[in-house]
Short mmCIF file of C-alpha atoms in Angstrom, two decimals:
data_model
loop_
_atom_site.label_atom_id
_atom_site.label_comp_id
_atom_site.label_asym_id
_atom_site.label_seq_id
_atom_site.Cartn_x
_atom_site.Cartn_y
_atom_site.Cartn_z
CA UNK A 1 -54.58 62.13 -33.48
CA UNK A 2 -56.56 62.85 -30.34
CA UNK A 3 -60.26 62.20 -30.30
CA UNK A 4 -62.66 62.87 -27.45
CA UNK A 5 -66.17 61.51 -27.39
CA UNK A 6 -68.90 62.39 -24.88
CA UNK A 7 -66.50 63.71 -22.28
CA UNK A 8 -68.27 64.86 -19.12
CA UNK A 9 -66.65 66.17 -15.96
CA UNK A 10 -68.41 67.30 -12.80
CA UNK A 11 -67.12 68.88 -9.64
CA UNK A 12 -69.96 68.01 -7.27
CA UNK A 13 -73.16 69.28 -8.86
CA UNK A 14 -71.24 71.64 -11.11
CA UNK A 15 -70.90 70.35 -14.67
CA UNK A 16 -67.52 71.61 -15.88
CA UNK A 17 -67.40 69.75 -19.17
CA UNK A 18 -70.65 68.75 -20.79
CA UNK A 19 -70.61 65.94 -23.35
CA UNK A 20 -67.58 67.20 -25.26
CA UNK A 21 -66.91 65.59 -28.63
CA UNK A 22 -63.97 66.91 -30.61
CA UNK A 23 -60.62 66.11 -32.19
CA UNK A 24 -57.15 67.58 -31.95
CA UNK A 25 -55.46 67.01 -35.31
CA UNK A 26 -51.80 66.07 -35.35
CA UNK A 27 -49.03 68.34 -36.60
CA UNK A 28 -51.39 71.22 -36.08
CA UNK A 29 -52.04 73.77 -33.36
CA UNK A 30 -55.44 73.75 -31.75
CA UNK A 31 -56.29 76.77 -29.61
CA UNK A 32 -58.93 76.48 -26.90
CA UNK A 33 -60.66 79.77 -26.13
CA UNK A 34 -63.35 80.68 -23.68
CA UNK A 35 -64.12 82.87 -20.70
CA UNK A 36 -62.57 82.10 -17.30
CA UNK A 37 -64.21 79.14 -15.62
CA UNK A 38 -65.51 77.78 -18.90
CA UNK A 39 -63.75 74.43 -18.43
CA UNK A 40 -60.96 74.88 -20.95
CA UNK A 41 -58.13 74.16 -18.50
CA UNK A 42 -59.99 71.14 -17.18
CA UNK A 43 -60.35 69.87 -20.73
CA UNK A 44 -56.65 70.35 -21.42
CA UNK A 45 -55.61 68.71 -18.14
CA UNK A 46 -57.84 65.74 -18.93
CA UNK A 47 -55.66 65.06 -21.97
CA UNK A 48 -52.69 64.53 -19.62
CA UNK A 49 -54.88 62.62 -17.15
CA UNK A 50 -54.23 65.23 -14.48
CA UNK A 51 -58.03 65.40 -14.35
CA UNK A 52 -60.28 62.39 -14.60
CA UNK A 53 -63.64 63.11 -16.21
CA UNK A 54 -66.42 60.80 -15.08
CA UNK A 55 -67.57 59.81 -18.54
CA UNK A 56 -66.32 59.71 -22.08
CA UNK A 57 -63.76 58.13 -24.35
CA UNK A 58 -60.31 59.51 -25.02
CA UNK A 59 -58.32 58.15 -27.93
CA UNK A 60 -54.74 59.19 -28.54
CA UNK A 61 -53.06 57.39 -31.42
CA UNK A 62 -53.56 53.70 -30.68
CA UNK A 63 -54.39 54.22 -27.01
CA UNK A 64 -57.93 54.14 -25.78
CA UNK A 65 -59.02 55.50 -22.40
CA UNK A 66 -62.52 54.95 -21.10
CA UNK A 67 -63.08 57.47 -18.32
CA UNK A 68 -66.07 55.56 -16.97
CA UNK A 69 -63.70 52.80 -15.85
CA UNK A 70 -60.68 52.90 -13.54
CA UNK A 71 -57.56 53.84 -15.49
CA UNK A 72 -54.58 51.53 -15.02
CA UNK A 73 -51.22 53.03 -14.16
CA UNK A 74 -49.78 51.57 -17.39
CA UNK A 75 -52.35 53.47 -19.44
CA UNK A 76 -51.72 56.65 -17.47
CA UNK A 77 -47.99 56.25 -18.00
CA UNK A 78 -48.44 55.60 -21.74
CA UNK A 79 -50.72 58.61 -22.21
CA UNK A 80 -48.28 60.85 -20.36
CA UNK A 81 -45.46 59.66 -22.61
CA UNK A 82 -47.42 60.90 -25.58
CA UNK A 83 -48.37 64.24 -24.05
CA UNK A 84 -46.42 66.91 -22.23
CA UNK A 85 -47.83 69.74 -20.16
CA UNK A 86 -46.68 73.35 -19.93
CA UNK A 87 -48.26 75.17 -17.00
CA UNK A 88 -49.26 78.78 -16.36
CA UNK A 89 -47.00 78.82 -13.27
CA UNK A 90 -44.06 77.10 -15.09
CA UNK A 91 -43.65 74.48 -12.32
CA UNK A 92 -39.93 74.07 -12.91
CA UNK A 93 -38.16 71.97 -10.28
CA UNK A 94 -36.59 74.66 -8.07
CA UNK A 95 -33.93 72.39 -6.56
CA UNK A 96 -32.39 71.56 -9.92
CA UNK A 97 -30.48 73.65 -12.41
CA UNK A 98 -32.05 74.44 -15.77
CA UNK A 99 -30.07 71.67 -17.46
CA UNK A 100 -31.05 69.14 -14.78
CA UNK A 101 -34.70 70.17 -15.22
CA UNK A 102 -34.39 69.29 -18.89
CA UNK A 103 -32.71 65.91 -18.47
CA UNK A 104 -34.77 64.77 -15.47
CA UNK A 105 -37.49 63.17 -17.59
CA UNK A 106 -35.32 61.79 -20.40
CA UNK A 107 -32.82 60.19 -17.97
CA UNK A 108 -35.13 58.94 -15.22
CA UNK A 109 -38.35 58.24 -17.09
CA UNK A 110 -37.19 57.43 -20.62
CA UNK A 111 -33.90 55.91 -19.33
CA UNK A 112 -31.83 57.70 -21.94
CA UNK A 113 -28.04 57.78 -21.48
CA UNK A 114 -27.15 60.90 -19.54
CA UNK A 115 -24.65 62.17 -22.11
CA UNK A 116 -27.20 61.98 -24.92
CA UNK A 117 -29.83 63.71 -22.81
CA UNK A 118 -27.40 66.49 -21.89
CA UNK A 119 -26.38 67.04 -25.51
CA UNK A 120 -30.01 67.26 -26.56
CA UNK A 121 -30.88 69.53 -23.66
CA UNK A 122 -28.15 71.95 -24.73
CA UNK A 123 -29.54 72.01 -28.25
CA UNK A 124 -33.03 72.67 -26.93
CA UNK A 125 -31.81 75.48 -24.69
CA UNK A 126 -30.15 77.07 -27.69
CA UNK A 127 -33.40 76.66 -29.56
CA UNK A 128 -35.31 78.67 -26.92
CA UNK A 129 -32.49 81.21 -26.68
CA UNK A 130 -31.22 80.23 -23.23
CA UNK A 131 -27.94 78.44 -23.92
CA UNK A 132 -26.23 80.59 -21.28
CA UNK A 133 -28.69 79.61 -18.52
CA UNK A 134 -27.90 75.88 -18.35
CA UNK A 135 -26.36 76.12 -14.89
CA UNK A 136 -28.78 78.69 -13.46
CA UNK A 137 -31.45 77.74 -10.92
CA UNK A 138 -35.10 78.51 -11.77
CA UNK A 139 -35.20 81.20 -9.07
CA UNK A 140 -32.60 83.14 -11.05
CA UNK A 141 -34.74 83.33 -14.19
CA UNK A 142 -37.33 85.84 -15.32
CA UNK A 143 -40.85 84.56 -15.90
CA UNK A 144 -40.33 84.54 -19.66
CA UNK A 145 -37.09 82.61 -19.33
CA UNK A 146 -38.67 80.16 -16.90
CA UNK A 147 -41.52 79.45 -19.27
CA UNK A 148 -39.14 78.93 -22.18
CA UNK A 149 -37.22 76.43 -20.03
CA UNK A 150 -40.52 74.69 -19.27
CA UNK A 151 -41.27 74.50 -22.99
CA UNK A 152 -37.80 73.07 -23.65
CA UNK A 153 -38.36 70.59 -20.82
CA UNK A 154 -41.53 69.38 -22.50
CA UNK A 155 -39.82 69.12 -25.90
CA UNK A 156 -37.03 67.03 -24.37
CA UNK A 157 -39.56 64.26 -23.79
CA UNK A 158 -40.44 64.11 -27.52
CA UNK A 159 -44.15 64.09 -26.85
CA UNK A 160 -46.63 63.60 -29.63
CA UNK A 161 -48.68 66.49 -28.25
CA UNK A 162 -47.63 69.48 -26.18
CA UNK A 163 -50.43 70.83 -24.02
CA UNK A 164 -50.06 74.43 -22.90
CA UNK A 165 -52.28 75.80 -20.15
CA UNK A 166 -52.32 79.60 -20.40
CA UNK A 167 -48.55 79.62 -20.88
CA UNK A 168 -48.23 83.41 -20.90
CA UNK A 169 -50.94 84.53 -18.48
CA UNK A 170 -48.44 85.17 -15.69
CA UNK A 171 -46.15 87.29 -17.87
CA UNK A 172 -45.99 90.96 -18.80
CA UNK A 173 -46.36 91.79 -22.53
CA UNK A 174 -42.64 91.96 -23.23
CA UNK A 175 -41.89 88.59 -21.63
CA UNK A 176 -45.03 87.17 -23.18
CA UNK A 177 -43.66 88.04 -26.60
CA UNK A 178 -40.42 86.06 -25.99
CA UNK A 179 -42.46 83.00 -25.15
CA UNK A 180 -44.89 83.41 -28.03
CA UNK A 181 -42.01 83.69 -30.50
CA UNK A 182 -40.67 80.35 -29.28
CA UNK A 183 -44.12 78.79 -29.56
CA UNK A 184 -44.43 80.16 -33.08
CA UNK A 185 -41.24 78.40 -34.20
CA UNK A 186 -42.46 75.16 -32.63
CA UNK A 187 -45.77 75.61 -34.44
CA UNK A 188 -43.90 76.10 -37.71
CA UNK A 189 -42.06 72.82 -37.13
CA UNK A 190 -45.48 71.17 -37.14
CA UNK A 191 -45.32 69.98 -33.57
CA UNK A 192 -48.81 68.94 -32.49
CA UNK A 193 -49.99 71.43 -29.87
CA UNK A 194 -53.09 72.26 -27.88
CA UNK A 195 -52.98 75.73 -26.33
CA UNK A 196 -55.34 77.38 -23.88
CA UNK A 197 -54.80 81.12 -24.14
CA UNK A 198 -56.44 84.51 -23.79
CA UNK A 199 -54.17 86.11 -26.37
CA UNK A 200 -56.40 86.57 -29.40
CA UNK A 201 -53.81 87.90 -31.79
CA UNK A 202 -51.59 84.93 -31.01
CA UNK A 203 -54.53 82.58 -31.46
CA UNK A 204 -55.25 84.17 -34.82
CA UNK A 205 -51.61 83.78 -35.85
CA UNK A 206 -51.01 80.13 -34.92
CA UNK A 207 -54.35 78.35 -34.64
CA UNK A 208 -55.13 75.78 -37.29
CA UNK A 209 -58.24 75.00 -35.36
CA UNK A 210 -60.20 76.75 -32.64
CA UNK A 211 -62.36 75.29 -29.93
CA UNK A 212 -64.54 77.83 -28.12
CA UNK A 213 -65.98 76.63 -24.83
CA UNK A 214 -68.43 78.29 -22.50
CA UNK A 215 -69.94 76.78 -19.35
CA UNK A 216 -68.59 73.40 -20.31
CA UNK A 217 -70.23 73.37 -23.74
CA UNK A 218 -68.47 73.53 -27.08
CA UNK A 219 -69.79 76.67 -28.78
CA UNK A 220 -67.48 76.54 -31.78
CA UNK A 221 -65.32 73.80 -33.23
CA UNK A 222 -63.68 74.56 -36.53
CA UNK A 223 -61.16 76.56 -38.52
CA UNK A 224 -59.55 79.68 -37.09
CA UNK A 225 -60.65 81.73 -40.08
CA UNK A 226 -64.24 80.66 -39.54
CA UNK A 227 -64.08 81.62 -35.88
CA UNK A 228 -62.80 85.13 -36.42
CA UNK A 229 -65.33 85.73 -39.21
CA UNK A 230 -68.17 84.21 -37.21
CA UNK A 231 -71.55 85.90 -37.20
CA UNK A 232 -72.51 84.20 -33.93
CA UNK A 233 -73.28 87.08 -31.53
CA UNK A 234 -71.75 85.34 -28.52
CA UNK A 235 -68.48 84.71 -30.38
CA UNK A 236 -68.42 88.26 -31.73
CA UNK A 237 -68.94 89.63 -28.23
CA UNK A 238 -66.13 87.42 -26.92
CA UNK A 239 -63.69 88.52 -29.62
CA UNK A 240 -64.61 92.18 -29.10
CA UNK A 241 -64.16 91.95 -25.35
CA UNK A 242 -60.63 90.65 -25.89
CA UNK A 243 -59.51 93.68 -27.87
CA UNK A 244 -59.64 97.15 -26.34
CA UNK A 245 -62.13 98.90 -28.62
CA UNK A 246 -64.14 101.18 -26.33
CA UNK B 1 -11.29 72.48 41.98
CA UNK B 2 -9.56 72.42 38.63
CA UNK B 3 -8.35 68.91 39.33
CA UNK B 4 -11.91 67.74 40.08
CA UNK B 5 -13.03 69.10 36.74
CA UNK B 6 -10.18 67.63 34.72
CA UNK B 7 -10.72 64.28 36.41
CA UNK B 8 -14.43 64.30 35.66
CA UNK B 9 -14.42 65.49 32.06
CA UNK B 10 -12.84 62.38 30.47
CA UNK B 11 -15.28 60.09 32.26
CA UNK B 12 -18.24 62.24 31.23
CA UNK B 13 -17.03 62.48 27.65
CA UNK B 14 -16.56 58.73 27.37
CA UNK B 15 -20.12 58.19 28.60
CA UNK B 16 -21.34 60.87 26.22
CA UNK B 17 -19.60 59.42 23.21
CA UNK B 18 -20.37 55.82 24.14
CA UNK B 19 -24.02 56.15 25.14
CA UNK B 20 -25.59 59.60 24.87
CA UNK B 21 -24.65 60.40 21.27
CA UNK B 22 -24.99 56.88 19.80
CA UNK B 23 -28.36 56.48 21.50
CA UNK B 24 -29.52 59.83 20.14
CA UNK B 25 -28.19 59.22 16.63
CA UNK B 26 -29.48 55.64 16.27
CA UNK B 27 -32.89 56.60 17.70
CA UNK B 28 -33.14 59.60 15.43
CA UNK B 29 -32.29 57.62 12.30
CA UNK B 30 -34.87 54.96 13.17
CA UNK B 31 -37.29 57.71 14.20
CA UNK B 32 -36.89 59.42 10.81
CA UNK B 33 -37.69 56.18 8.97
CA UNK B 34 -40.81 55.80 11.13
CA UNK B 35 -41.67 59.46 10.61
CA UNK B 36 -41.43 59.23 6.83
CA UNK B 37 -43.50 56.06 6.69
CA UNK B 38 -46.15 57.52 9.01
CA UNK B 39 -46.23 60.86 7.16
CA UNK B 40 -46.58 59.17 3.77
CA UNK B 41 -49.35 56.96 5.11
CA UNK B 42 -51.18 59.93 6.54
CA UNK B 43 -51.05 62.02 3.35
CA UNK B 44 -51.94 59.13 1.04
CA UNK B 45 -55.41 59.25 -0.44
CA UNK B 46 -55.67 55.55 -1.21
CA UNK B 47 -58.76 53.77 0.09
CA UNK B 48 -59.36 50.24 1.36
CA UNK B 49 -56.65 48.89 3.66
CA UNK B 50 -55.09 52.35 3.74
CA UNK B 51 -57.99 53.68 5.79
CA UNK B 52 -56.94 51.33 8.59
CA UNK B 53 -53.26 52.20 8.13
CA UNK B 54 -54.05 55.91 8.29
CA UNK B 55 -56.03 55.36 11.45
CA UNK B 56 -53.16 53.38 13.00
CA UNK B 57 -50.66 56.08 12.02
CA UNK B 58 -52.80 58.80 13.62
CA UNK B 59 -53.30 56.69 16.74
CA UNK B 60 -49.55 56.14 17.04
CA UNK B 61 -48.77 59.85 16.75
CA UNK B 62 -51.49 60.67 19.25
CA UNK B 63 -50.29 58.05 21.75
CA UNK B 64 -46.63 59.06 21.81
CA UNK B 65 -47.28 62.78 21.80
CA UNK B 66 -49.79 62.66 24.64
CA UNK B 67 -47.83 60.60 27.15
CA UNK B 68 -44.62 61.59 28.96
CA UNK B 69 -41.38 60.20 27.60
CA UNK B 70 -40.27 59.12 31.07
CA UNK B 71 -43.42 57.08 31.51
CA UNK B 72 -42.91 55.51 28.07
CA UNK B 73 -39.40 54.49 29.12
CA UNK B 74 -40.75 52.91 32.29
CA UNK B 75 -43.43 50.99 30.42
CA UNK B 76 -40.98 49.59 27.87
CA UNK B 77 -38.21 48.70 30.33
CA UNK B 78 -40.02 47.88 33.58
CA UNK B 79 -43.49 47.16 32.26
CA UNK B 80 -43.04 44.92 29.22
CA UNK B 81 -41.27 42.08 31.12
CA UNK B 82 -44.65 41.60 32.80
CA UNK B 83 -46.48 41.36 29.49
CA UNK B 84 -46.81 37.60 29.47
CA UNK B 85 -48.64 36.20 26.47
CA UNK B 86 -48.64 32.38 26.52
CA UNK B 87 -47.22 31.01 23.32
CA UNK B 88 -45.85 34.36 22.11
CA UNK B 89 -44.03 35.88 25.08
CA UNK B 90 -44.21 33.22 27.79
CA UNK B 91 -41.64 35.06 29.89
CA UNK B 92 -42.67 38.59 29.08
CA UNK B 93 -40.68 40.99 26.87
CA UNK B 94 -37.30 41.52 28.48
CA UNK B 95 -35.06 44.11 26.83
CA UNK B 96 -31.61 45.20 27.81
CA UNK B 97 -31.60 48.85 28.90
CA UNK B 98 -29.86 50.21 25.80
CA UNK B 99 -32.33 48.41 23.52
CA UNK B 100 -35.29 49.63 25.57
CA UNK B 101 -33.91 53.16 25.33
CA UNK B 102 -33.45 53.00 21.56
CA UNK B 103 -36.96 51.60 21.03
CA UNK B 104 -38.63 54.22 23.20
CA UNK B 105 -36.64 57.19 21.91
CA UNK B 106 -37.18 56.09 18.28
CA UNK B 107 -40.91 55.73 18.71
CA UNK B 108 -41.18 59.00 20.60
CA UNK B 109 -39.13 61.12 18.22
CA UNK B 110 -40.74 59.34 15.25
CA UNK B 111 -44.17 60.55 16.38
CA UNK B 112 -43.05 64.17 16.62
CA UNK B 113 -41.04 64.12 13.39
CA UNK B 114 -43.93 62.47 11.52
CA UNK B 115 -45.89 65.68 11.95
CA UNK B 116 -42.93 67.79 10.79
CA UNK B 117 -42.37 65.58 7.76
CA UNK B 118 -46.07 65.52 6.92
CA UNK B 119 -46.32 69.31 7.04
CA UNK B 120 -43.19 69.78 4.96
CA UNK B 121 -44.35 67.30 2.30
CA UNK B 122 -47.66 69.16 2.08
CA UNK B 123 -45.81 72.49 1.82
CA UNK B 124 -44.40 71.56 -1.60
CA UNK B 125 -46.73 73.19 -4.16
CA UNK B 126 -49.21 70.93 -5.95
CA UNK B 127 -47.74 72.11 -9.26
CA UNK B 128 -44.56 70.18 -8.52
CA UNK B 129 -46.54 66.94 -8.35
CA UNK B 130 -48.32 67.83 -11.57
CA UNK B 131 -45.14 68.73 -13.44
CA UNK B 132 -43.50 65.49 -12.33
CA UNK B 133 -46.53 63.39 -13.21
CA UNK B 134 -46.72 65.17 -16.56
CA UNK B 135 -43.21 64.03 -17.51
CA UNK B 136 -44.35 60.50 -16.79
CA UNK B 137 -42.97 59.89 -13.31
CA UNK B 138 -44.73 57.49 -10.99
CA UNK B 139 -45.63 58.38 -7.42
CA UNK B 140 -42.55 56.84 -5.82
CA UNK B 141 -40.17 58.61 -8.16
CA UNK B 142 -41.99 61.92 -7.76
CA UNK B 143 -41.56 61.64 -4.00
CA UNK B 144 -37.93 60.57 -4.15
CA UNK B 145 -36.66 62.96 -6.78
CA UNK B 146 -38.97 65.99 -6.63
CA UNK B 147 -40.98 66.27 -3.43
CA UNK B 148 -38.72 64.96 -0.65
CA UNK B 149 -35.64 67.02 -1.65
CA UNK B 150 -37.74 70.18 -1.51
CA UNK B 151 -39.58 69.17 1.66
CA UNK B 152 -36.27 68.43 3.37
CA UNK B 153 -35.28 72.06 3.07
CA UNK B 154 -38.44 73.12 4.92
CA UNK B 155 -38.19 70.31 7.44
CA UNK B 156 -34.55 70.82 8.35
CA UNK B 157 -34.91 73.48 11.10
CA UNK B 158 -37.79 71.75 12.94
CA UNK B 159 -36.11 68.33 12.53
CA UNK B 160 -32.90 69.74 13.99
CA UNK B 161 -35.00 70.97 16.90
CA UNK B 162 -36.30 67.47 17.45
CA UNK B 163 -32.80 66.00 17.24
CA UNK B 164 -31.32 68.47 19.71
CA UNK B 165 -34.28 67.82 22.00
CA UNK B 166 -33.61 64.10 21.72
CA UNK B 167 -29.92 64.47 22.66
CA UNK B 168 -30.99 66.10 25.92
CA UNK B 169 -33.91 63.72 26.49
CA UNK B 170 -31.50 60.76 26.48
CA UNK B 171 -30.58 61.92 29.99
CA UNK B 172 -33.88 60.35 31.05
CA UNK B 173 -32.30 56.99 30.25
CA UNK B 174 -30.62 57.30 33.63
CA UNK B 175 -33.88 56.01 35.07
CA UNK B 176 -33.60 52.71 33.21
CA UNK B 177 -30.05 52.05 34.45
CA UNK B 178 -28.15 53.18 31.37
CA UNK B 179 -24.76 54.61 32.28
CA UNK B 180 -24.97 57.61 30.01
CA UNK B 181 -23.45 61.02 30.59
CA UNK B 182 -25.88 62.23 33.25
CA UNK B 183 -25.65 58.97 35.21
CA UNK B 184 -21.86 59.28 35.26
CA UNK B 185 -22.10 62.83 36.60
CA UNK B 186 -24.36 61.55 39.39
CA UNK B 187 -21.88 58.81 40.25
CA UNK B 188 -18.98 61.26 40.38
CA UNK B 189 -20.98 63.74 42.47
CA UNK B 190 -21.80 60.96 44.90
CA UNK B 191 -18.11 60.30 45.50
CA UNK B 192 -16.64 63.82 45.46
CA UNK B 193 -19.62 65.61 47.09
CA UNK B 194 -19.61 68.34 44.42
CA UNK B 195 -23.17 68.15 42.99
CA UNK B 196 -23.27 71.79 41.88
CA UNK B 197 -19.99 71.51 40.05
CA UNK B 198 -20.70 68.12 38.48
CA UNK B 199 -24.23 68.89 37.30
CA UNK B 200 -23.12 72.26 35.91
CA UNK B 201 -20.30 70.52 34.13
CA UNK B 202 -22.57 67.90 32.58
CA UNK B 203 -25.02 70.65 31.59
CA UNK B 204 -22.18 72.42 29.79
CA UNK B 205 -21.22 69.24 27.98
CA UNK B 206 -24.80 68.81 26.75
CA UNK B 207 -24.63 72.43 25.60
CA UNK B 208 -21.40 71.71 23.70
CA UNK B 209 -22.93 68.71 21.95
CA UNK B 210 -26.02 70.69 21.01
CA UNK B 211 -24.01 73.67 19.81
CA UNK B 212 -22.01 71.46 17.48
CA UNK B 213 -25.29 70.05 16.17
CA UNK B 214 -26.65 73.58 15.61
CA UNK B 215 -23.56 74.38 13.55
CA UNK B 216 -24.18 71.24 11.53
CA UNK B 217 -27.76 72.42 10.98
CA UNK B 218 -26.63 75.85 9.73
CA UNK B 219 -24.15 74.19 7.40
CA UNK B 220 -26.83 71.88 5.99
CA UNK B 221 -29.25 74.78 5.60
CA UNK B 222 -26.70 76.73 3.61
CA UNK B 223 -26.04 73.68 1.45
CA UNK B 224 -29.73 73.15 0.74
CA UNK B 225 -30.54 76.81 0.20
CA UNK B 226 -28.23 77.04 -2.81
CA UNK B 227 -31.26 77.08 -5.07
CA UNK B 228 -33.33 79.74 -3.32
CA UNK B 229 -32.51 83.31 -4.25
CA UNK B 230 -33.53 84.71 -0.88
CA UNK B 231 -31.00 83.16 1.50
CA UNK B 232 -33.18 82.41 4.49
CA UNK B 233 -34.54 85.39 6.33
CA UNK B 234 -37.49 87.57 5.58
CA UNK B 235 -37.83 90.22 2.94
CA UNK B 236 -37.50 93.59 4.62
#
C-alpha cells in the first residue's frame, strides 16, 4: 500500500503539487489523469524518489519517507527496490542487448545469479512477445517493442509497484495497442500499478481507481466508474475533450 | 643517401620506442585518470567541501590550458629544484628528466581531456541516469555501468586527438635533456650534416606512429558503435 499525506512540491514560486493526500491500493491499477502540466508526472516520479517534494509523508508498505527531512541513501535504495519506473521515452540502455537490459538490475543490484536472471528474462521476453529479440540492441527495435522491453525490465526487478509515466505517448496507435495489451495482462495478474496516461479508453478499461489532477490539486479521487459518470463540469469537459466528438 | 637513412632509422626507432611512445602512453593513462576525476568533480552537484574541490578542478584546467606546454616543462624541470621549502623540500624538488616529462605531460593532457570527458558525460541523456536510478543503482554503479560506457563512445574521437597531439608534443621533451626521437635526429644531423634529411625522416616516423594510432582509433570506434544503427556519419 502506498499512502501520501500533504505532499507539496514547488519549482520556484510555481506550486506543482498542492497538499496531495491519496492512496494507491495494492494489486490494483490506479490511473492518474489530468491536463498537461497538471503535476501528474511529478507526482508519479515522487513515488520513485526521482523528484523530491518539499513537504509531505510518503508511506510504502513498512517504509516511511518524510520529504521535509533529508532522505538517506538507504531509504532511497529501499523505496526504489519496491517501485519500478517505465518512462515515456523508454530509456533502455542503448549499449546493451535486450537481454542484458533485463538482467542488469537483477544481477548487479539484486545480486541474483546470472543464470537465474537470464532464465527469468527469457520468460519475461516471451511474456511480452519478444522472445526473438533477446540479442537485439535497443536501436534495432520499434517504439512499441522498446516499451515492451522496458516493461519487462521493470518486471524483472519484482517491484511491489510499477509506475508508468505516459508509457504510450510516444507511439502511434498501432504500436500503442501492442503495449496496452501487455499492460492489460499485467493488470489482470493483479500487479500493483500506477499509470499516467492520456488514453481514456485504456483508463476506463484497466483503472480500479482514478486520480484526476489539475494545477497540482486533486480534483477527483475515487472509483473509475464514478469518474466516468461524474456530473462535475470540469471532469465532463476533460473527458469530452479526450474523445473526438465535434 | 640510402645508407644514411638506413643507418639513422634504427637509432630513431629505438629512441621512439624507448622514450617517445612510453612517455606518451604513460602520460596519457595518468592524464585520463586525472581527467575523469576532474570531470566527475566538476559535474557533481554536491555542496560543502565539493564547492572547494570544484573550484580547484576549474583552476587546474584553466592553469594548464592557458600556459604553454614548453613553459610548463621548464618550470617543472628547471624551476622546481629552486622551490626550497624548509622542512618539506629543503633542497628543492629535483626530478629526473623522464619523471619531469611524465608529470608535465600528464597534467597538461589531463586538463584538456577533462573537458572532453566532462562534455561526453553530460551528453548522455538524463533519462539514462533516471532509468538506472529507478532500478536501484547507486551513483557509482550508474557511472561505471551505464554512463561511462556510453560517454566513451562520444569521447573517443576527441580523446584520440589529444593522444595523437601528445605523441607529437613529447618532442618538446628535447628541451629538458630527454633523449627521445627528436633529440636523436638532432644528434645524427649534427654528425652527418644532413639536417633536411634527418628532420624529414623523424617527421615521417612521427607520422607513422600517429597513423597507426588513427587506425587503432577507427578500430575502437567500430567496436563501440556496434550498438548504434547509424554507423557513424550523418544522415543524408
